[in-house]
PDB file of C-alpha atoms in Angstrom:
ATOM      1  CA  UNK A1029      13.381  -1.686  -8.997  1.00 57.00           C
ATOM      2  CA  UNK A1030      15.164   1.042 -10.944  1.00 62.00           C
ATOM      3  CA  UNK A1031      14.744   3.309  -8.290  1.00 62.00           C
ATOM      4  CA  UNK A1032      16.787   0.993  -5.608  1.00 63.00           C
ATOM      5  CA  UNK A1033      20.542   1.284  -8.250  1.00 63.00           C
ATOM      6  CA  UNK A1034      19.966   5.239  -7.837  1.00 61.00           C
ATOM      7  CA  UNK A1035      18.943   6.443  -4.255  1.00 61.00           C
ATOM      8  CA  UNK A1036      18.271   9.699  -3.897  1.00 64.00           C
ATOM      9  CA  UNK A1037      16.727   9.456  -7.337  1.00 64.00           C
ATOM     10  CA  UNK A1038      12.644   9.187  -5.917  1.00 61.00           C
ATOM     11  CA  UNK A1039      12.464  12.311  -3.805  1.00 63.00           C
ATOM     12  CA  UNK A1040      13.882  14.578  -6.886  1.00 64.00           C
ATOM     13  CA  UNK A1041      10.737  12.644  -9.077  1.00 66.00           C
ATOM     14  CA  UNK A1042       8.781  14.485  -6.828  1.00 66.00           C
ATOM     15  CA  UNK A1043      10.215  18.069  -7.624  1.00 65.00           C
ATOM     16  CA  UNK A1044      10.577  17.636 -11.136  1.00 69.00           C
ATOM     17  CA  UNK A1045       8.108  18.807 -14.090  1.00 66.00           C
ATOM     18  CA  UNK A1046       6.268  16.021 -14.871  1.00 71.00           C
ATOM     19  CA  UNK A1047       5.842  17.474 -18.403  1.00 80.00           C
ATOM     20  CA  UNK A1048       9.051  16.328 -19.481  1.00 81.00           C
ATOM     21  CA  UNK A1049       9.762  14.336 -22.593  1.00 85.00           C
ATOM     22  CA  UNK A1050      10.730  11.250 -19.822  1.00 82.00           C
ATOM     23  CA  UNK A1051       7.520  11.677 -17.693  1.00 83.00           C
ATOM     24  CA  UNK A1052       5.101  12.200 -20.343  1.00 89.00           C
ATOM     25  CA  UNK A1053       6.692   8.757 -21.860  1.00 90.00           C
ATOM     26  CA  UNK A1054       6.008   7.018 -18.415  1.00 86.00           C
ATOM     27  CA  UNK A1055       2.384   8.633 -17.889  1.00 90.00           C
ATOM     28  CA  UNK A1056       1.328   7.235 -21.475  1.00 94.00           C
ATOM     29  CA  UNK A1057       2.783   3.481 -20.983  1.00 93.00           C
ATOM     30  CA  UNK A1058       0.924   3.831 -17.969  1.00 91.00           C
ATOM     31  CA  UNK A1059      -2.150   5.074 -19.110  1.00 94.00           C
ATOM     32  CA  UNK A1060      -2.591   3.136 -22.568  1.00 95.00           C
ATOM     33  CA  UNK A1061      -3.392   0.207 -20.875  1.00 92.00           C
ATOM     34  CA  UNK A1062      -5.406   1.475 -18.080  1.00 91.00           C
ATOM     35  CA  UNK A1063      -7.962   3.255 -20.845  1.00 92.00           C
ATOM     36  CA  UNK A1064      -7.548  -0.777 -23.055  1.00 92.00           C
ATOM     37  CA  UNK A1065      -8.563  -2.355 -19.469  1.00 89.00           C
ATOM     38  CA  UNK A1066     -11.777   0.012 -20.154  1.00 89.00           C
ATOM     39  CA  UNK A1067     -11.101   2.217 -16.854  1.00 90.00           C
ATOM     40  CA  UNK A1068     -13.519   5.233 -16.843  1.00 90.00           C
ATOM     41  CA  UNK A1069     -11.244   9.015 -17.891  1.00 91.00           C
ATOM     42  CA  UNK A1070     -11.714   9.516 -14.024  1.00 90.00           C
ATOM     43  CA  UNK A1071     -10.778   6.057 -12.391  1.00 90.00           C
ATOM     44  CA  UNK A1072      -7.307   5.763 -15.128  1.00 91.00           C
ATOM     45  CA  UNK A1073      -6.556   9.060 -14.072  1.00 92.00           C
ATOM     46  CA  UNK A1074      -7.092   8.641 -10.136  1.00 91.00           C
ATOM     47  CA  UNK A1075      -4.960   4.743 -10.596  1.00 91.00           C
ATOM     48  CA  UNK A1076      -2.245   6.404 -12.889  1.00 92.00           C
ATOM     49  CA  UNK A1077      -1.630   8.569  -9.418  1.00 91.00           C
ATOM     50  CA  UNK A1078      -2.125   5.683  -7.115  1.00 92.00           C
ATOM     51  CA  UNK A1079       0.430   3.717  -8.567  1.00 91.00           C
ATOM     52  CA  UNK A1080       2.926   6.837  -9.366  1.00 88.00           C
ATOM     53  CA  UNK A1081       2.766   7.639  -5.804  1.00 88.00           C
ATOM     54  CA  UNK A1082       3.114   4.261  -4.482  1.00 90.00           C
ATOM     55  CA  UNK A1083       6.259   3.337  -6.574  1.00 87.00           C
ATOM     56  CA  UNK A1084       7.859   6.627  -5.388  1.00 84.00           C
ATOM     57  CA  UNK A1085       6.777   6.408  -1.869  1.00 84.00           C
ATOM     58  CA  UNK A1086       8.046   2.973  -1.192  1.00 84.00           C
ATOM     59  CA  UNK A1087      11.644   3.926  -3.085  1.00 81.00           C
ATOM     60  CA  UNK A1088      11.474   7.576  -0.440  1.00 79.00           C
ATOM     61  CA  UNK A1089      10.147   5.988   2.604  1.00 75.00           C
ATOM     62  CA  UNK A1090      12.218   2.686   2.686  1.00 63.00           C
ATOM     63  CA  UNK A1091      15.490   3.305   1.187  1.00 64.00           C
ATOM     64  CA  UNK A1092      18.125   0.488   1.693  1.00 62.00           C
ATOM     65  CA  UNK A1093      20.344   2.794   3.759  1.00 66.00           C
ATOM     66  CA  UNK A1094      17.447   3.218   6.444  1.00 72.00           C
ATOM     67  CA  UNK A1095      18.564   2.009   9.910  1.00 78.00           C
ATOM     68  CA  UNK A1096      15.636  -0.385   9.677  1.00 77.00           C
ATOM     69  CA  UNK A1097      16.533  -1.932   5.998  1.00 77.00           C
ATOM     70  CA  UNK A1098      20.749  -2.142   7.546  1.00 80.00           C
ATOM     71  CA  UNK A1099      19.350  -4.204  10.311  1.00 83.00           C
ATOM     72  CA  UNK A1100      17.251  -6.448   8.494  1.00 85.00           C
ATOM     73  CA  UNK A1101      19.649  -7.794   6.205  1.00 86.00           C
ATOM     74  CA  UNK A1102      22.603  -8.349   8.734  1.00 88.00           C
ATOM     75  CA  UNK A1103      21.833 -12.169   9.737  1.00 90.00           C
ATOM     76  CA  UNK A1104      23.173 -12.035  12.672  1.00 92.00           C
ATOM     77  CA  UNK A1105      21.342  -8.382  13.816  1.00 91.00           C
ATOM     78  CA  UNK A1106      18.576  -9.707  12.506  1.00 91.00           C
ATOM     79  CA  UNK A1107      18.575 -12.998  14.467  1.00 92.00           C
ATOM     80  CA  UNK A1108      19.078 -10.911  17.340  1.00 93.00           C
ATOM     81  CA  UNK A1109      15.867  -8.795  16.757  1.00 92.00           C
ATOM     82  CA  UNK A1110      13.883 -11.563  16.462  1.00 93.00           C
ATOM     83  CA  UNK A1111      15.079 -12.964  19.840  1.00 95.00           C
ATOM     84  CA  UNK A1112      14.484  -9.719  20.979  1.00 95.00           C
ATOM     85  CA  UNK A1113      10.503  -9.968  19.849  1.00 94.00           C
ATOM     86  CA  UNK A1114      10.305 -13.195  21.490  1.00 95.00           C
ATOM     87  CA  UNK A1115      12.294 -12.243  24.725  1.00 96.00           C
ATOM     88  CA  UNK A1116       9.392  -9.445  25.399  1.00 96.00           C
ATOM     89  CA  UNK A1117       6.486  -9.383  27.849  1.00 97.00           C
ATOM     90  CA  UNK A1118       3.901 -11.781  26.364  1.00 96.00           C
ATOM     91  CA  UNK A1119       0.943 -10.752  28.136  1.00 97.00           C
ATOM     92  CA  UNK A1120       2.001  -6.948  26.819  1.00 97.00           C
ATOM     93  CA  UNK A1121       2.750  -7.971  23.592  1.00 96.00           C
ATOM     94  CA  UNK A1122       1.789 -10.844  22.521  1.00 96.00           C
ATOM     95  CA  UNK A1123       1.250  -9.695  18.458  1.00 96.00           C
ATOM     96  CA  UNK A1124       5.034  -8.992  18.667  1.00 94.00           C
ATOM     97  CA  UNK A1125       6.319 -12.195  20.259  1.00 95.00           C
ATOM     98  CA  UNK A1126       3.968 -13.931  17.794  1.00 95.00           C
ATOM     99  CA  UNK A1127       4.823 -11.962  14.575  1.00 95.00           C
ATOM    100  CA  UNK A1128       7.468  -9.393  15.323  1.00 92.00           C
ATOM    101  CA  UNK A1129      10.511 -12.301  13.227  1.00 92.00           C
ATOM    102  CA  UNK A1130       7.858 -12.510  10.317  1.00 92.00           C
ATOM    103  CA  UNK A1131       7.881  -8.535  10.480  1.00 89.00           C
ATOM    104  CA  UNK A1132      11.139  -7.335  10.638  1.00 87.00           C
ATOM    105  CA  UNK A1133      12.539  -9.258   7.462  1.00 89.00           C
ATOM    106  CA  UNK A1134      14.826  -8.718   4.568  1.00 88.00           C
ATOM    107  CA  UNK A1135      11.969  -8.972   2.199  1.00 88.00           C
ATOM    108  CA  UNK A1136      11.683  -5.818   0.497  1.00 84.00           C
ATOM    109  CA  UNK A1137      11.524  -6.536  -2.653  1.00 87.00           C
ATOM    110  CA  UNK A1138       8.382  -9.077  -1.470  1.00 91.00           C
ATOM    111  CA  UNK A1139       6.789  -6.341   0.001  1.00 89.00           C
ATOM    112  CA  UNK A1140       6.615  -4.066  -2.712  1.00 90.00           C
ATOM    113  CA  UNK A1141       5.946  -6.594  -5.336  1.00 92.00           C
ATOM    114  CA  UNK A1142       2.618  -7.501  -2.732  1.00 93.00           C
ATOM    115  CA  UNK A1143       1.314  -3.783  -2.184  1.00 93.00           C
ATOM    116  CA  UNK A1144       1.866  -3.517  -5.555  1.00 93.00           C
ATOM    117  CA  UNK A1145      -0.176  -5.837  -6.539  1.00 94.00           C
ATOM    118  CA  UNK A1146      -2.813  -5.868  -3.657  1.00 94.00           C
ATOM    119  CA  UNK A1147      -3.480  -1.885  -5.185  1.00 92.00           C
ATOM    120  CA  UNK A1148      -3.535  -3.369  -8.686  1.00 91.00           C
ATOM    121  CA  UNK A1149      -6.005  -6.058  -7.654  1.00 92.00           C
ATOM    122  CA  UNK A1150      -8.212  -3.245  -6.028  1.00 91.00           C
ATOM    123  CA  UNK A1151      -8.092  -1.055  -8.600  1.00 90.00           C
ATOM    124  CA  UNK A1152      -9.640  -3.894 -11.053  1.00 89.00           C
ATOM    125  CA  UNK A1153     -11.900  -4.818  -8.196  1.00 90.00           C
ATOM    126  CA  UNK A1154     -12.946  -0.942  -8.138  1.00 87.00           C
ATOM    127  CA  UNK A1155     -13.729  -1.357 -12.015  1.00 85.00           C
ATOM    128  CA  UNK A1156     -15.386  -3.472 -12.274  1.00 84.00           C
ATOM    129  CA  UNK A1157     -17.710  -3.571  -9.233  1.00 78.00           C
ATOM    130  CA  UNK A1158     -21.464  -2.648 -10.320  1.00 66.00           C
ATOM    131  CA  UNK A1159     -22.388  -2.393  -6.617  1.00 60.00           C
ATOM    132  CA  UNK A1160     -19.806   0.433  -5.631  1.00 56.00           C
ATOM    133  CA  UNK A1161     -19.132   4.300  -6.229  1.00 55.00           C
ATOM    134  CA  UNK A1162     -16.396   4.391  -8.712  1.00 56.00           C
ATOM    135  CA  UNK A1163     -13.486   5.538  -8.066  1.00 57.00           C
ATOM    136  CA  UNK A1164     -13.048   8.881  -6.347  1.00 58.00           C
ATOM    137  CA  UNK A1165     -16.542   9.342  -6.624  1.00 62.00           C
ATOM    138  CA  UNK A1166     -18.620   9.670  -2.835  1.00 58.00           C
ATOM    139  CA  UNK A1167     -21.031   7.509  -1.889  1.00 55.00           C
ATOM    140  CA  UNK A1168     -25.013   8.394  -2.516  1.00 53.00           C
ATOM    141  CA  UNK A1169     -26.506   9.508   0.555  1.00 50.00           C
ATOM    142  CA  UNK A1170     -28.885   6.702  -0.045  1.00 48.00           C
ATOM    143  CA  UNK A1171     -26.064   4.404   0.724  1.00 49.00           C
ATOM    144  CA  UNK A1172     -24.928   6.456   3.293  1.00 50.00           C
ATOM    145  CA  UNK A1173     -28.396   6.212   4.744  1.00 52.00           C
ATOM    146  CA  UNK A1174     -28.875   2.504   4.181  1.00 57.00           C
ATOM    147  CA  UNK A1175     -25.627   1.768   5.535  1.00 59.00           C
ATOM    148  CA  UNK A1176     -25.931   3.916   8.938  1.00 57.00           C
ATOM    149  CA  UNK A1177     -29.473   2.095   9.239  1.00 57.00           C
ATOM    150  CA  UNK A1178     -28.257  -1.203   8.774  1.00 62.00           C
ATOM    151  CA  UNK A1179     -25.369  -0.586  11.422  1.00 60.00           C
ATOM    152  CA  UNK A1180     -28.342   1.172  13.852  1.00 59.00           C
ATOM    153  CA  UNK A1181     -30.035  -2.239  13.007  1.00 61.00           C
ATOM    154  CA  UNK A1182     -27.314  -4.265  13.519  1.00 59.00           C
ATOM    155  CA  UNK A1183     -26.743  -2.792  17.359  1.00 56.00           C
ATOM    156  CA  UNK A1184     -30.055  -3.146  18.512  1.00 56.00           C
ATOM    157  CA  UNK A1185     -29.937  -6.976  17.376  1.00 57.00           C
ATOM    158  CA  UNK A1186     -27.462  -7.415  18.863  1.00 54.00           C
ATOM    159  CA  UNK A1187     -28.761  -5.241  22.626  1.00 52.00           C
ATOM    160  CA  UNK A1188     -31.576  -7.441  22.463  1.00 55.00           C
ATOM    161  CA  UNK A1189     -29.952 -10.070  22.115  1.00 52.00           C
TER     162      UNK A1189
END
């Protein structure tokens, strides 16, 4: 990712003018093929944001310098955490013991290239779903309705048994 050879570089994306002859470049090669997908104004507009604030978040929230990321990729420290997952209280935690050496990995690259594409994936999912709101847009409160009956349903089915 570009924004892993220049840290620091995310957090000032998020103070600068994004009028600039740079950011008005990225908005359109991000946008162009959003509207040739056939995205609605509303739903390109609402993704284009989605995915802007995604790429920046994960460069701001994860940098390779966190004390988390350091850990992770020293072998050894990382053995050592996972030992550590393993070495706890299973009745207390058992998630941990079971998962905690497939969680704390050097995979970061792997785990932006899969939220990356899990919000792509819902985003084409979101266009091109008849059944659903689109994008931004509330449910009707006929769904609303239909859905809090179906749930009041649901419970007394399942009372009685």
């Amino acid at each position: 990712m570009v924004l892993e050879a220049h840290p620091g570089v995310a957090a000032i994306l998020k103070t600068r003018d994004p009028l600039g002859p740079h950011s008005l470049a990225l908005a359109e090669a991000l946008l162009a093929p959003m509207q040739a997908a056939g995205f609605p104004d509303r739903q390109a507009g609402l993704a284009f944001s989605l995915l802007v604030d995604y790429t920046v978040g994960f460069a701001i929230s994860s940098t390779p310098t966190s004390v988390n990321e350091q850990r992770v990729r020293d072998a050894a420290i990382r053995g050592q955490l996972h030992e550590f997952f393993r070495s706890l209280p299973p009745d207390r935690f058992p998630a941990l013991v079971a998962l905690g050496e497939h969680v704390w990995v050097d995979n970061r690259d792997e785990r932006f290239t899969a939220g990356l594409q899990v919000l792509v994936d819902g985003l084409e999912h979101a266009r091109r779903s008849p059944h659903r709101p689109a994008l931004g847009e509330r449910p009707t409160t006929t769904t609303t309705t239909t859905r809090t009956t179906r749930r009041r349903e649901d419970a007394q089915q399942a009372v009685a048994g």
